[in-house]
Amino acid sequence: MVWFLLVLAGLFETGWAVGLKYTHGFTRLWPSLGTIAAMAVSFALLAQAMKILPVGTAYAVWTGIGTAGAVIAGIVLFHEAVSLPRCLFLGMILGGIAGLKWLS
């Protein structure tokens, strides 16, 4: 269950990272409120996961999911560049997340 909470926290991190793009510097009300809500949920879920998981593992997995999700969302939503090196490094991030889960 704790890993589910952590993955969910990472997905909400992706949501608020992408949401920042839509806030236009927090000048748009609804995207700003949605982004702030996603931040709050993400941090709350991370805090719950950290009650059980080691801090380093939980934080690394949380940021890794958020980073990978933001890269994928940038490609899909904002038509950011897709290149072999970018995909390889994304794979390394995902591999690191899997490795930390395996070791915990």
PDB file of N, CA and C in Angstrom:
ATOM      1  N   MET A   1       0.812  -1.205   0.000  1.00  0.00           N
ATOM      2  CA  MET A   1       0.000   0.000   0.000  1.00  0.00           C
ATOM      3  C   MET A   1       0.855   1.270   0.000  1.00  0.00           C
ATOM      4  N   VAL A   2       1.969   1.240   0.736  1.00  0.00           N
ATOM      5  CA  VAL A   2       2.817   2.430   0.823  1.00  0.00           C
ATOM      6  C   VAL A   2       3.429   2.766  -0.538  1.00  0.00           C
ATOM      7  N   TRP A   3       3.761   1.747  -1.309  1.00  0.00           N
ATOM      8  CA  TRP A   3       4.314   2.001  -2.640  1.00  0.00           C
ATOM      9  C   TRP A   3       3.261   2.584  -3.567  1.00  0.00           C
ATOM     10  N   PHE A   4       2.026   2.143  -3.404  1.00  0.00           N
ATOM     11  CA  PHE A   4       0.929   2.718  -4.183  1.00  0.00           C
ATOM     12  C   PHE A   4       0.793   4.206  -3.876  1.00  0.00           C
ATOM     13  N   LEU A   5       0.851   4.567  -2.591  1.00  0.00           N
ATOM     14  CA  LEU A   5       0.774   5.974  -2.198  1.00  0.00           C
ATOM     15  C   LEU A   5       1.916   6.776  -2.800  1.00  0.00           C
ATOM     16  N   LEU A   6       3.103   6.181  -2.802  1.00  0.00           N
ATOM     17  CA  LEU A   6       4.262   6.885  -3.342  1.00  0.00           C
ATOM     18  C   LEU A   6       4.146   7.083  -4.850  1.00  0.00           C
ATOM     19  N   VAL A   7       3.689   6.066  -5.558  1.00  0.00           N
ATOM     20  CA  VAL A   7       3.492   6.210  -7.009  1.00  0.00           C
ATOM     21  C   VAL A   7       2.429   7.265  -7.282  1.00  0.00           C
ATOM     22  N   LEU A   8       1.352   7.237  -6.513  1.00  0.00           N
ATOM     23  CA  LEU A   8       0.307   8.245  -6.670  1.00  0.00           C
ATOM     24  C   LEU A   8       0.855   9.647  -6.398  1.00  0.00           C
ATOM     25  N   ALA A   9       1.693   9.770  -5.369  1.00  0.00           N
ATOM     26  CA  ALA A   9       2.330  11.059  -5.073  1.00  0.00           C
ATOM     27  C   ALA A   9       3.173  11.524  -6.254  1.00  0.00           C
ATOM     28  N   GLY A  10       3.903  10.601  -6.868  1.00  0.00           N
ATOM     29  CA  GLY A  10       4.711  10.938  -8.039  1.00  0.00           C
ATOM     30  C   GLY A  10       3.864  11.373  -9.218  1.00  0.00           C
ATOM     31  N   LEU A  11       2.717  10.741  -9.403  1.00  0.00           N
ATOM     32  CA  LEU A  11       1.823  11.136 -10.492  1.00  0.00           C
ATOM     33  C   LEU A  11       1.247  12.526 -10.246  1.00  0.00           C
ATOM     34  N   PHE A  12       0.913  12.818  -8.995  1.00  0.00           N
ATOM     35  CA  PHE A  12       0.458  14.175  -8.673  1.00  0.00           C
ATOM     36  C   PHE A  12       1.595  15.184  -8.843  1.00  0.00           C
ATOM     37  N   GLU A  13       2.828  14.749  -8.612  1.00  0.00           N
ATOM     38  CA  GLU A  13       3.957  15.652  -8.864  1.00  0.00           C
ATOM     39  C   GLU A  13       4.046  15.974 -10.344  1.00  0.00           C
ATOM     40  N   THR A  14       3.866  14.962 -11.171  1.00  0.00           N
ATOM     41  CA  THR A  14       3.823  15.197 -12.614  1.00  0.00           C
ATOM     42  C   THR A  14       2.713  16.189 -12.941  1.00  0.00           C
ATOM     43  N   GLY A  15       1.567  15.997 -12.309  1.00  0.00           N
ATOM     44  CA  GLY A  15       0.438  16.895 -12.560  1.00  0.00           C
ATOM     45  C   GLY A  15       0.728  18.337 -12.218  1.00  0.00           C
ATOM     46  N   TRP A  16       1.377  18.565 -11.059  1.00  0.00           N
ATOM     47  CA  TRP A  16       1.646  19.959 -10.731  1.00  0.00           C
ATOM     48  C   TRP A  16       2.788  20.538 -11.548  1.00  0.00           C
ATOM     49  N   ALA A  17       3.726  19.694 -11.963  1.00  0.00           N
ATOM     50  CA  ALA A  17       4.804  20.203 -12.826  1.00  0.00           C
ATOM     51  C   ALA A  17       4.229  20.661 -14.163  1.00  0.00           C
ATOM     52  N   VAL A  18       3.348  19.857 -14.721  1.00  0.00           N
ATOM     53  CA  VAL A  18       2.701  20.236 -15.984  1.00  0.00           C
ATOM     54  C   VAL A  18       1.762  21.413 -15.745  1.00  0.00           C
ATOM     55  N   GLY A  19       1.077  21.384 -14.613  1.00  0.00           N
ATOM     56  CA  GLY A  19       0.165  22.476 -14.295  1.00  0.00           C
ATOM     57  C   GLY A  19       0.851  23.831 -14.236  1.00  0.00           C
ATOM     58  N   LEU A  20       2.095  23.845 -13.796  1.00  0.00           N
ATOM     59  CA  LEU A  20       2.835  25.117 -13.753  1.00  0.00           C
ATOM     60  C   LEU A  20       2.898  25.782 -15.119  1.00  0.00           C
ATOM     61  N   LYS A  21       3.006  24.968 -16.157  1.00  0.00           N
ATOM     62  CA  LYS A  21       3.063  25.515 -17.516  1.00  0.00           C
ATOM     63  C   LYS A  21       1.761  26.261 -17.841  1.00  0.00           C
ATOM     64  N   TYR A  22       0.648  25.695 -17.387  1.00  0.00           N
ATOM     65  CA  TYR A  22      -0.655  26.276 -17.694  1.00  0.00           C
ATOM     66  C   TYR A  22      -1.007  27.477 -16.821  1.00  0.00           C
ATOM     67  N   THR A  23      -0.310  27.675 -15.704  1.00  0.00           N
ATOM     68  CA  THR A  23      -0.630  28.804 -14.826  1.00  0.00           C
ATOM     69  C   THR A  23      -0.143  30.134 -15.383  1.00  0.00           C
ATOM     70  N   HIS A  24       0.818  30.072 -16.306  1.00  0.00           N
ATOM     71  CA  HIS A  24       1.428  31.300 -16.844  1.00  0.00           C
ATOM     72  C   HIS A  24       1.924  32.189 -15.712  1.00  0.00           C
ATOM     73  N   GLY A  25       2.752  31.565 -14.852  1.00  0.00           N
ATOM     74  CA  GLY A  25       3.331  32.319 -13.734  1.00  0.00           C
ATOM     75  C   GLY A  25       2.311  32.645 -12.656  1.00  0.00           C
ATOM     76  N   PHE A  26       1.363  31.746 -12.455  1.00  0.00           N
ATOM     77  CA  PHE A  26       0.285  31.918 -11.484  1.00  0.00           C
ATOM     78  C   PHE A  26      -0.555  33.160 -11.768  1.00  0.00           C
ATOM     79  N   THR A  27      -0.728  33.474 -13.035  1.00  0.00           N
ATOM     80  CA  THR A  27      -1.583  34.603 -13.424  1.00  0.00           C
ATOM     81  C   THR A  27      -2.964  34.137 -13.889  1.00  0.00           C
ATOM     82  N   ARG A  28      -3.159  32.821 -14.025  1.00  0.00           N
ATOM     83  CA  ARG A  28      -4.451  32.259 -14.427  1.00  0.00           C
ATOM     84  C   ARG A  28      -5.037  31.504 -13.230  1.00  0.00           C
ATOM     85  N   LEU A  29      -6.225  31.892 -12.805  1.00  0.00           N
ATOM     86  CA  LEU A  29      -6.801  31.410 -11.557  1.00  0.00           C
ATOM     87  C   LEU A  29      -6.994  29.897 -11.512  1.00  0.00           C
ATOM     88  N   TRP A  30      -7.778  29.329 -12.411  1.00  0.00           N
ATOM     89  CA  TRP A  30      -8.131  27.914 -12.303  1.00  0.00           C
ATOM     90  C   TRP A  30      -6.942  26.986 -12.472  1.00  0.00           C
ATOM     91  N   PRO A  31      -6.090  27.208 -13.456  1.00  0.00           N
ATOM     92  CA  PRO A  31      -4.895  26.357 -13.510  1.00  0.00           C
ATOM     93  C   PRO A  31      -4.009  26.506 -12.268  1.00  0.00           C
ATOM     94  N   SER A  32      -3.950  27.713 -11.711  1.00  0.00           N
ATOM     95  CA  SER A  32      -3.154  27.939 -10.501  1.00  0.00           C
ATOM     96  C   SER A  32      -3.739  27.175  -9.316  1.00  0.00           C
ATOM     97  N   LEU A  33      -5.044  27.211  -9.153  1.00  0.00           N
ATOM     98  CA  LEU A  33      -5.683  26.488  -8.054  1.00  0.00           C
ATOM     99  C   LEU A  33      -5.511  24.980  -8.214  1.00  0.00           C
ATOM    100  N   GLY A  34      -5.643  24.493  -9.442  1.00  0.00           N
ATOM    101  CA  GLY A  34      -5.437  23.067  -9.693  1.00  0.00           C
ATOM    102  C   GLY A  34      -4.013  22.644  -9.412  1.00  0.00           C
ATOM    103  N   THR A  35      -3.063  23.480  -9.797  1.00  0.00           N
ATOM    104  CA  THR A  35      -1.650  23.182  -9.561  1.00  0.00           C
ATOM    105  C   THR A  35      -1.346  23.160  -8.066  1.00  0.00           C
ATOM    106  N   ILE A  36      -1.855  24.128  -7.340  1.00  0.00           N
ATOM    107  CA  ILE A  36      -1.631  24.179  -5.892  1.00  0.00           C
ATOM    108  C   ILE A  36      -2.277  22.974  -5.203  1.00  0.00           C
ATOM    109  N   ALA A  37      -3.461  22.581  -5.657  1.00  0.00           N
ATOM    110  CA  ALA A  37      -4.127  21.404  -5.088  1.00  0.00           C
ATOM    111  C   ALA A  37      -3.299  20.143  -5.365  1.00  0.00           C
ATOM    112  N   ALA A  38      -2.783  20.011  -6.582  1.00  0.00           N
ATOM    113  CA  ALA A  38      -1.952  18.851  -6.920  1.00  0.00           C
ATOM    114  C   ALA A  38      -0.683  18.832  -6.074  1.00  0.00           C
ATOM    115  N   MET A  39      -0.108  20.000  -5.822  1.00  0.00           N
ATOM    116  CA  MET A  39       1.068  20.087  -4.955  1.00  0.00           C
ATOM    117  C   MET A  39       0.746  19.576  -3.555  1.00  0.00           C
ATOM    118  N   ALA A  40      -0.379  20.034  -3.018  1.00  0.00           N
ATOM    119  CA  ALA A  40      -0.762  19.642  -1.659  1.00  0.00           C
ATOM    120  C   ALA A  40      -0.989  18.141  -1.559  1.00  0.00           C
ATOM    121  N   VAL A  41      -1.690  17.577  -2.524  1.00  0.00           N
ATOM    122  CA  VAL A  41      -1.945  16.133  -2.517  1.00  0.00           C
ATOM    123  C   VAL A  41      -0.633  15.369  -2.658  1.00  0.00           C
ATOM    124  N   SER A  42       0.223  15.819  -3.559  1.00  0.00           N
ATOM    125  CA  SER A  42       1.503  15.152  -3.789  1.00  0.00           C
ATOM    126  C   SER A  42       2.351  15.123  -2.528  1.00  0.00           C
ATOM    127  N   PHE A  43       2.457  16.275  -1.865  1.00  0.00           N
ATOM    128  CA  PHE A  43       3.256  16.350  -0.637  1.00  0.00           C
ATOM    129  C   PHE A  43       2.639  15.532   0.492  1.00  0.00           C
ATOM    130  N   ALA A  44       1.313  15.545   0.594  1.00  0.00           N
ATOM    131  CA  ALA A  44       0.652  14.771   1.645  1.00  0.00           C
ATOM    132  C   ALA A  44       0.878  13.274   1.450  1.00  0.00           C
ATOM    133  N   LEU A  45       0.760  12.800   0.212  1.00  0.00           N
ATOM    134  CA  LEU A  45       0.986  11.383  -0.060  1.00  0.00           C
ATOM    135  C   LEU A  45       2.448  11.005   0.162  1.00  0.00           C
ATOM    136  N   LEU A  46       3.360  11.884  -0.237  1.00  0.00           N
ATOM    137  CA  LEU A  46       4.776  11.632   0.008  1.00  0.00           C
ATOM    138  C   LEU A  46       5.048  11.537   1.502  1.00  0.00           C
ATOM    139  N   ALA A  47       4.455  12.413   2.279  1.00  0.00           N
ATOM    140  CA  ALA A  47       4.653  12.395   3.734  1.00  0.00           C
ATOM    141  C   ALA A  47       4.152  11.091   4.335  1.00  0.00           C
ATOM    142  N   GLN A  48       3.036  10.593   3.840  1.00  0.00           N
ATOM    143  CA  GLN A  48       2.517   9.314   4.334  1.00  0.00           C
ATOM    144  C   GLN A  48       3.470   8.172   3.996  1.00  0.00           C
ATOM    145  N   ALA A  49       3.986   8.173   2.768  1.00  0.00           N
ATOM    146  CA  ALA A  49       4.912   7.119   2.347  1.00  0.00           C
ATOM    147  C   ALA A  49       6.196   7.157   3.168  1.00  0.00           C
ATOM    148  N   MET A  50       6.637   8.357   3.526  1.00  0.00           N
ATOM    149  CA  MET A  50       7.881   8.490   4.288  1.00  0.00           C
ATOM    150  C   MET A  50       7.755   8.026   5.734  1.00  0.00           C
ATOM    151  N   LYS A  51       6.543   7.775   6.191  1.00  0.00           N
ATOM    152  CA  LYS A  51       6.384   7.209   7.527  1.00  0.00           C
ATOM    153  C   LYS A  51       6.984   5.809   7.595  1.00  0.00           C
ATOM    154  N   ILE A  52       6.997   5.114   6.455  1.00  0.00           N
ATOM    155  CA  ILE A  52       7.448   3.725   6.414  1.00  0.00           C
ATOM    156  C   ILE A  52       8.727   3.554   5.599  1.00  0.00           C
ATOM    157  N   LEU A  53       8.785   4.187   4.441  1.00  0.00           N
ATOM    158  CA  LEU A  53       9.943   4.022   3.555  1.00  0.00           C
ATOM    159  C   LEU A  53      11.101   4.915   3.987  1.00  0.00           C
ATOM    160  N   PRO A  54      12.334   4.505   3.668  1.00  0.00           N
ATOM    161  CA  PRO A  54      13.478   5.375   3.935  1.00  0.00           C
ATOM    162  C   PRO A  54      13.341   6.698   3.167  1.00  0.00           C
ATOM    163  N   VAL A  55      13.786   7.772   3.775  1.00  0.00           N
ATOM    164  CA  VAL A  55      13.657   9.103   3.177  1.00  0.00           C
ATOM    165  C   VAL A  55      14.300   9.160   1.799  1.00  0.00           C
ATOM    166  N   GLY A  56      15.529   8.668   1.688  1.00  0.00           N
ATOM    167  CA  GLY A  56      16.235   8.735   0.407  1.00  0.00           C
ATOM    168  C   GLY A  56      15.522   7.984  -0.690  1.00  0.00           C
ATOM    169  N   THR A  57      15.035   6.806  -0.364  1.00  0.00           N
ATOM    170  CA  THR A  57      14.319   6.001  -1.355  1.00  0.00           C
ATOM    171  C   THR A  57      13.013   6.674  -1.755  1.00  0.00           C
ATOM    172  N   ALA A  58      12.226   7.091  -0.775  1.00  0.00           N
ATOM    173  CA  ALA A  58      10.933   7.705  -1.076  1.00  0.00           C
ATOM    174  C   ALA A  58      11.106   8.975  -1.904  1.00  0.00           C
ATOM    175  N   TYR A  59      12.043   9.811  -1.513  1.00  0.00           N
ATOM    176  CA  TYR A  59      12.239  11.067  -2.241  1.00  0.00           C
ATOM    177  C   TYR A  59      12.744  10.824  -3.651  1.00  0.00           C
ATOM    178  N   ALA A  60      13.680   9.900  -3.802  1.00  0.00           N
ATOM    179  CA  ALA A  60      14.226   9.612  -5.128  1.00  0.00           C
ATOM    180  C   ALA A  60      13.159   9.030  -6.055  1.00  0.00           C
ATOM    181  N   VAL A  61      12.347   8.137  -5.537  1.00  0.00           N
ATOM    182  CA  VAL A  61      11.279   7.558  -6.359  1.00  0.00           C
ATOM    183  C   VAL A  61      10.251   8.625  -6.711  1.00  0.00           C
ATOM    184  N   TRP A  62       9.874   9.438  -5.750  1.00  0.00           N
ATOM    185  CA  TRP A  62       8.900  10.512  -5.984  1.00  0.00           C
ATOM    186  C   TRP A  62       9.381  11.470  -7.069  1.00  0.00           C
ATOM    187  N   THR A  63      10.608  11.944  -6.926  1.00  0.00           N
ATOM    188  CA  THR A  63      11.127  12.878  -7.932  1.00  0.00           C
ATOM    189  C   THR A  63      11.353  12.187  -9.273  1.00  0.00           C
ATOM    190  N   GLY A  64      11.745  10.917  -9.229  1.00  0.00           N
ATOM    191  CA  GLY A  64      11.952  10.182 -10.481  1.00  0.00           C
ATOM    192  C   GLY A  64      10.663  10.015 -11.264  1.00  0.00           C
ATOM    193  N   ILE A  65       9.595   9.656 -10.562  1.00  0.00           N
ATOM    194  CA  ILE A  65       8.298   9.527 -11.232  1.00  0.00           C
ATOM    195  C   ILE A  65       7.861  10.883 -11.770  1.00  0.00           C
ATOM    196  N   GLY A  66       8.029  11.914 -10.963  1.00  0.00           N
ATOM    197  CA  GLY A  66       7.667  13.259 -11.414  1.00  0.00           C
ATOM    198  C   GLY A  66       8.475  13.709 -12.609  1.00  0.00           C
ATOM    199  N   THR A  67       9.769  13.428 -12.591  1.00  0.00           N
ATOM    200  CA  THR A  67      10.638  13.807 -13.703  1.00  0.00           C
ATOM    201  C   THR A  67      10.261  13.053 -14.970  1.00  0.00           C
ATOM    202  N   ALA A  68      10.145  11.738 -14.852  1.00  0.00           N
ATOM    203  CA  ALA A  68       9.792  10.928 -16.024  1.00  0.00           C
ATOM    204  C   ALA A  68       8.421  11.334 -16.554  1.00  0.00           C
ATOM    205  N   GLY A  69       7.476  11.531 -15.647  1.00  0.00           N
ATOM    206  CA  GLY A  69       6.141  11.945 -16.073  1.00  0.00           C
ATOM    207  C   GLY A  69       6.141  13.295 -16.757  1.00  0.00           C
ATOM    208  N   ALA A  70       6.928  14.230 -16.248  1.00  0.00           N
ATOM    209  CA  ALA A  70       7.001  15.557 -16.864  1.00  0.00           C
ATOM    210  C   ALA A  70       7.635  15.485 -18.251  1.00  0.00           C
ATOM    211  N   VAL A  71       8.637  14.648 -18.408  1.00  0.00           N
ATOM    212  CA  VAL A  71       9.268  14.487 -19.727  1.00  0.00           C
ATOM    213  C   VAL A  71       8.259  13.910 -20.708  1.00  0.00           C
ATOM    214  N   ILE A  72       7.568  12.855 -20.294  1.00  0.00           N
ATOM    215  CA  ILE A  72       6.584  12.225 -21.182  1.00  0.00           C
ATOM    216  C   ILE A  72       5.438  13.182 -21.488  1.00  0.00           C
ATOM    217  N   ALA A  73       4.953  13.891 -20.477  1.00  0.00           N
ATOM    218  CA  ALA A  73       3.887  14.871 -20.702  1.00  0.00           C
ATOM    219  C   ALA A  73       4.353  15.985 -21.632  1.00  0.00           C
ATOM    220  N   GLY A  74       5.594  16.422 -21.486  1.00  0.00           N
ATOM    221  CA  GLY A  74       6.126  17.456 -22.377  1.00  0.00           C
ATOM    222  C   GLY A  74       6.151  16.996 -23.827  1.00  0.00           C
ATOM    223  N   ILE A  75       6.503  15.748 -24.024  1.00  0.00           N
ATOM    224  CA  ILE A  75       6.529  15.188 -25.380  1.00  0.00           C
ATOM    225  C   ILE A  75       5.120  15.102 -25.948  1.00  0.00           C
ATOM    226  N   VAL A  76       4.186  14.591 -25.141  1.00  0.00           N
ATOM    227  CA  VAL A  76       2.819  14.366 -25.610  1.00  0.00           C
ATOM    228  C   VAL A  76       2.023  15.669 -25.724  1.00  0.00           C
ATOM    229  N   LEU A  77       2.073  16.500 -24.692  1.00  0.00           N
ATOM    230  CA  LEU A  77       1.232  17.696 -24.648  1.00  0.00           C
ATOM    231  C   LEU A  77       1.832  18.909 -25.339  1.00  0.00           C
ATOM    232  N   PHE A  78       3.153  19.047 -25.260  1.00  0.00           N
ATOM    233  CA  PHE A  78       3.792  20.271 -25.755  1.00  0.00           C
ATOM    234  C   PHE A  78       4.699  20.029 -26.949  1.00  0.00           C
ATOM    235  N   HIS A  79       4.663  18.802 -27.478  1.00  0.00           N
ATOM    236  CA  HIS A  79       5.427  18.439 -28.671  1.00  0.00           C
ATOM    237  C   HIS A  79       6.919  18.731 -28.519  1.00  0.00           C
ATOM    238  N   GLU A  80       7.451  18.432 -27.315  1.00  0.00           N
ATOM    239  CA  GLU A  80       8.879  18.594 -27.089  1.00  0.00           C
ATOM    240  C   GLU A  80       9.636  17.516 -27.851  1.00  0.00           C
ATOM    241  N   ALA A  81      10.886  17.764 -28.095  1.00  0.00           N
ATOM    242  CA  ALA A  81      11.693  16.878 -28.927  1.00  0.00           C
ATOM    243  C   ALA A  81      11.827  15.478 -28.328  1.00  0.00           C
ATOM    244  N   VAL A  82      11.801  14.497 -29.217  1.00  0.00           N
ATOM    245  CA  VAL A  82      12.069  13.105 -28.847  1.00  0.00           C
ATOM    246  C   VAL A  82      13.367  12.721 -29.543  1.00  0.00           C
ATOM    247  N   SER A  83      14.333  12.284 -28.751  1.00  0.00           N
ATOM    248  CA  SER A  83      15.606  11.862 -29.323  1.00  0.00           C
ATOM    249  C   SER A  83      16.064  10.596 -28.623  1.00  0.00           C
ATOM    250  N   LEU A  84      16.964   9.882 -29.252  1.00  0.00           N
ATOM    251  CA  LEU A  84      17.483   8.653 -28.659  1.00  0.00           C
ATOM    252  C   LEU A  84      18.156   8.921 -27.314  1.00  0.00           C
ATOM    253  N   PRO A  85      19.052   9.920 -27.212  1.00  0.00           N
ATOM    254  CA  PRO A  85      19.668  10.172 -25.898  1.00  0.00           C
ATOM    255  C   PRO A  85      18.631  10.509 -24.823  1.00  0.00           C
ATOM    256  N   ARG A  86      17.642  11.276 -25.178  1.00  0.00           N
ATOM    257  CA  ARG A  86      16.609  11.647 -24.205  1.00  0.00           C
ATOM    258  C   ARG A  86      15.856  10.404 -23.722  1.00  0.00           C
ATOM    259  N   CYS A  87      15.524   9.528 -24.657  1.00  0.00           N
ATOM    260  CA  CYS A  87      14.829   8.281 -24.293  1.00  0.00           C
ATOM    261  C   CYS A  87      15.727   7.371 -23.460  1.00  0.00           C
ATOM    262  N   LEU A  88      17.010   7.326 -23.770  1.00  0.00           N
ATOM    263  CA  LEU A  88      17.930   6.504 -22.981  1.00  0.00           C
ATOM    264  C   LEU A  88      18.042   7.006 -21.546  1.00  0.00           C
ATOM    265  N   PHE A  89      18.167   8.309 -21.389  1.00  0.00           N
ATOM    266  CA  PHE A  89      18.263   8.864 -20.036  1.00  0.00           C
ATOM    267  C   PHE A  89      16.948   8.705 -19.272  1.00  0.00           C
ATOM    268  N   LEU A  90      15.830   8.802 -19.960  1.00  0.00           N
ATOM    269  CA  LEU A  90      14.540   8.545 -19.323  1.00  0.00           C
ATOM    270  C   LEU A  90      14.486   7.092 -18.852  1.00  0.00           C
ATOM    271  N   GLY A  91      14.977   6.183 -19.675  1.00  0.00           N
ATOM    272  CA  GLY A  91      15.049   4.781 -19.287  1.00  0.00           C
ATOM    273  C   GLY A  91      15.938   4.570 -18.074  1.00  0.00           C
ATOM    274  N   MET A  92      17.026   5.333 -17.988  1.00  0.00           N
ATOM    275  CA  MET A  92      17.906   5.232 -16.824  1.00  0.00           C
ATOM    276  C   MET A  92      17.190   5.688 -15.552  1.00  0.00           C
ATOM    277  N   ILE A  93      16.404   6.748 -15.666  1.00  0.00           N
ATOM    278  CA  ILE A  93      15.635   7.214 -14.507  1.00  0.00           C
ATOM    279  C   ILE A  93      14.663   6.123 -14.062  1.00  0.00           C
ATOM    280  N   LEU A  94      13.931   5.559 -15.006  1.00  0.00           N
ATOM    281  CA  LEU A  94      12.959   4.517 -14.677  1.00  0.00           C
ATOM    282  C   LEU A  94      13.658   3.281 -14.110  1.00  0.00           C
ATOM    283  N   GLY A  95      14.826   2.949 -14.653  1.00  0.00           N
ATOM    284  CA  GLY A  95      15.604   1.839 -14.115  1.00  0.00           C
ATOM    285  C   GLY A  95      16.060   2.100 -12.687  1.00  0.00           C
ATOM    286  N   GLY A  96      16.431   3.333 -12.406  1.00  0.00           N
ATOM    287  CA  GLY A  96      16.830   3.707 -11.043  1.00  0.00           C
ATOM    288  C   GLY A  96      15.668   3.592 -10.074  1.00  0.00           C
ATOM    289  N   ILE A  97      14.481   4.002 -10.515  1.00  0.00           N
ATOM    290  CA  ILE A  97      13.293   3.880  -9.670  1.00  0.00           C
ATOM    291  C   ILE A  97      13.033   2.407  -9.372  1.00  0.00           C
ATOM    292  N   ALA A  98      13.068   1.574 -10.404  1.00  0.00           N
ATOM    293  CA  ALA A  98      12.841   0.131 -10.209  1.00  0.00           C
ATOM    294  C   ALA A  98      13.892  -0.464  -9.277  1.00  0.00           C
ATOM    295  N   GLY A  99      15.146  -0.045  -9.428  1.00  0.00           N
ATOM    296  CA  GLY A  99      16.209  -0.551  -8.570  1.00  0.00           C
ATOM    297  C   GLY A  99      16.013  -0.171  -7.118  1.00  0.00           C
ATOM    298  N   LEU A 100      15.603   1.067  -6.869  1.00  0.00           N
ATOM    299  CA  LEU A 100      15.351   1.500  -5.487  1.00  0.00           C
ATOM    300  C   LEU A 100      14.177   0.730  -4.883  1.00  0.00           C
ATOM    301  N   LYS A 101      13.153   0.496  -5.673  1.00  0.00           N
ATOM    302  CA  LYS A 101      12.026  -0.304  -5.181  1.00  0.00           C
ATOM    303  C   LYS A 101      12.488  -1.713  -4.851  1.00  0.00           C
ATOM    304  N   TRP A 102      13.285  -2.284  -5.699  1.00  0.00           N
ATOM    305  CA  TRP A 102      13.770  -3.657  -5.517  1.00  0.00           C
ATOM    306  C   TRP A 102      14.635  -3.789  -4.254  1.00  0.00           C
ATOM    307  N   LEU A 103      15.408  -2.752  -3.971  1.00  0.00           N
ATOM    308  CA  LEU A 103      16.306  -2.806  -2.815  1.00  0.00           C
ATOM    309  C   LEU A 103      15.613  -2.481  -1.485  1.00  0.00           C
ATOM    310  N   SER A 104      14.412  -1.924  -1.542  1.00  0.00           N
ATOM    311  CA  SER A 104      13.747  -1.512  -0.297  1.00  0.00           C
ATOM    312  C   SER A 104      12.902  -2.616   0.294  1.00  0.00           C
TER     313      SER A 104
END
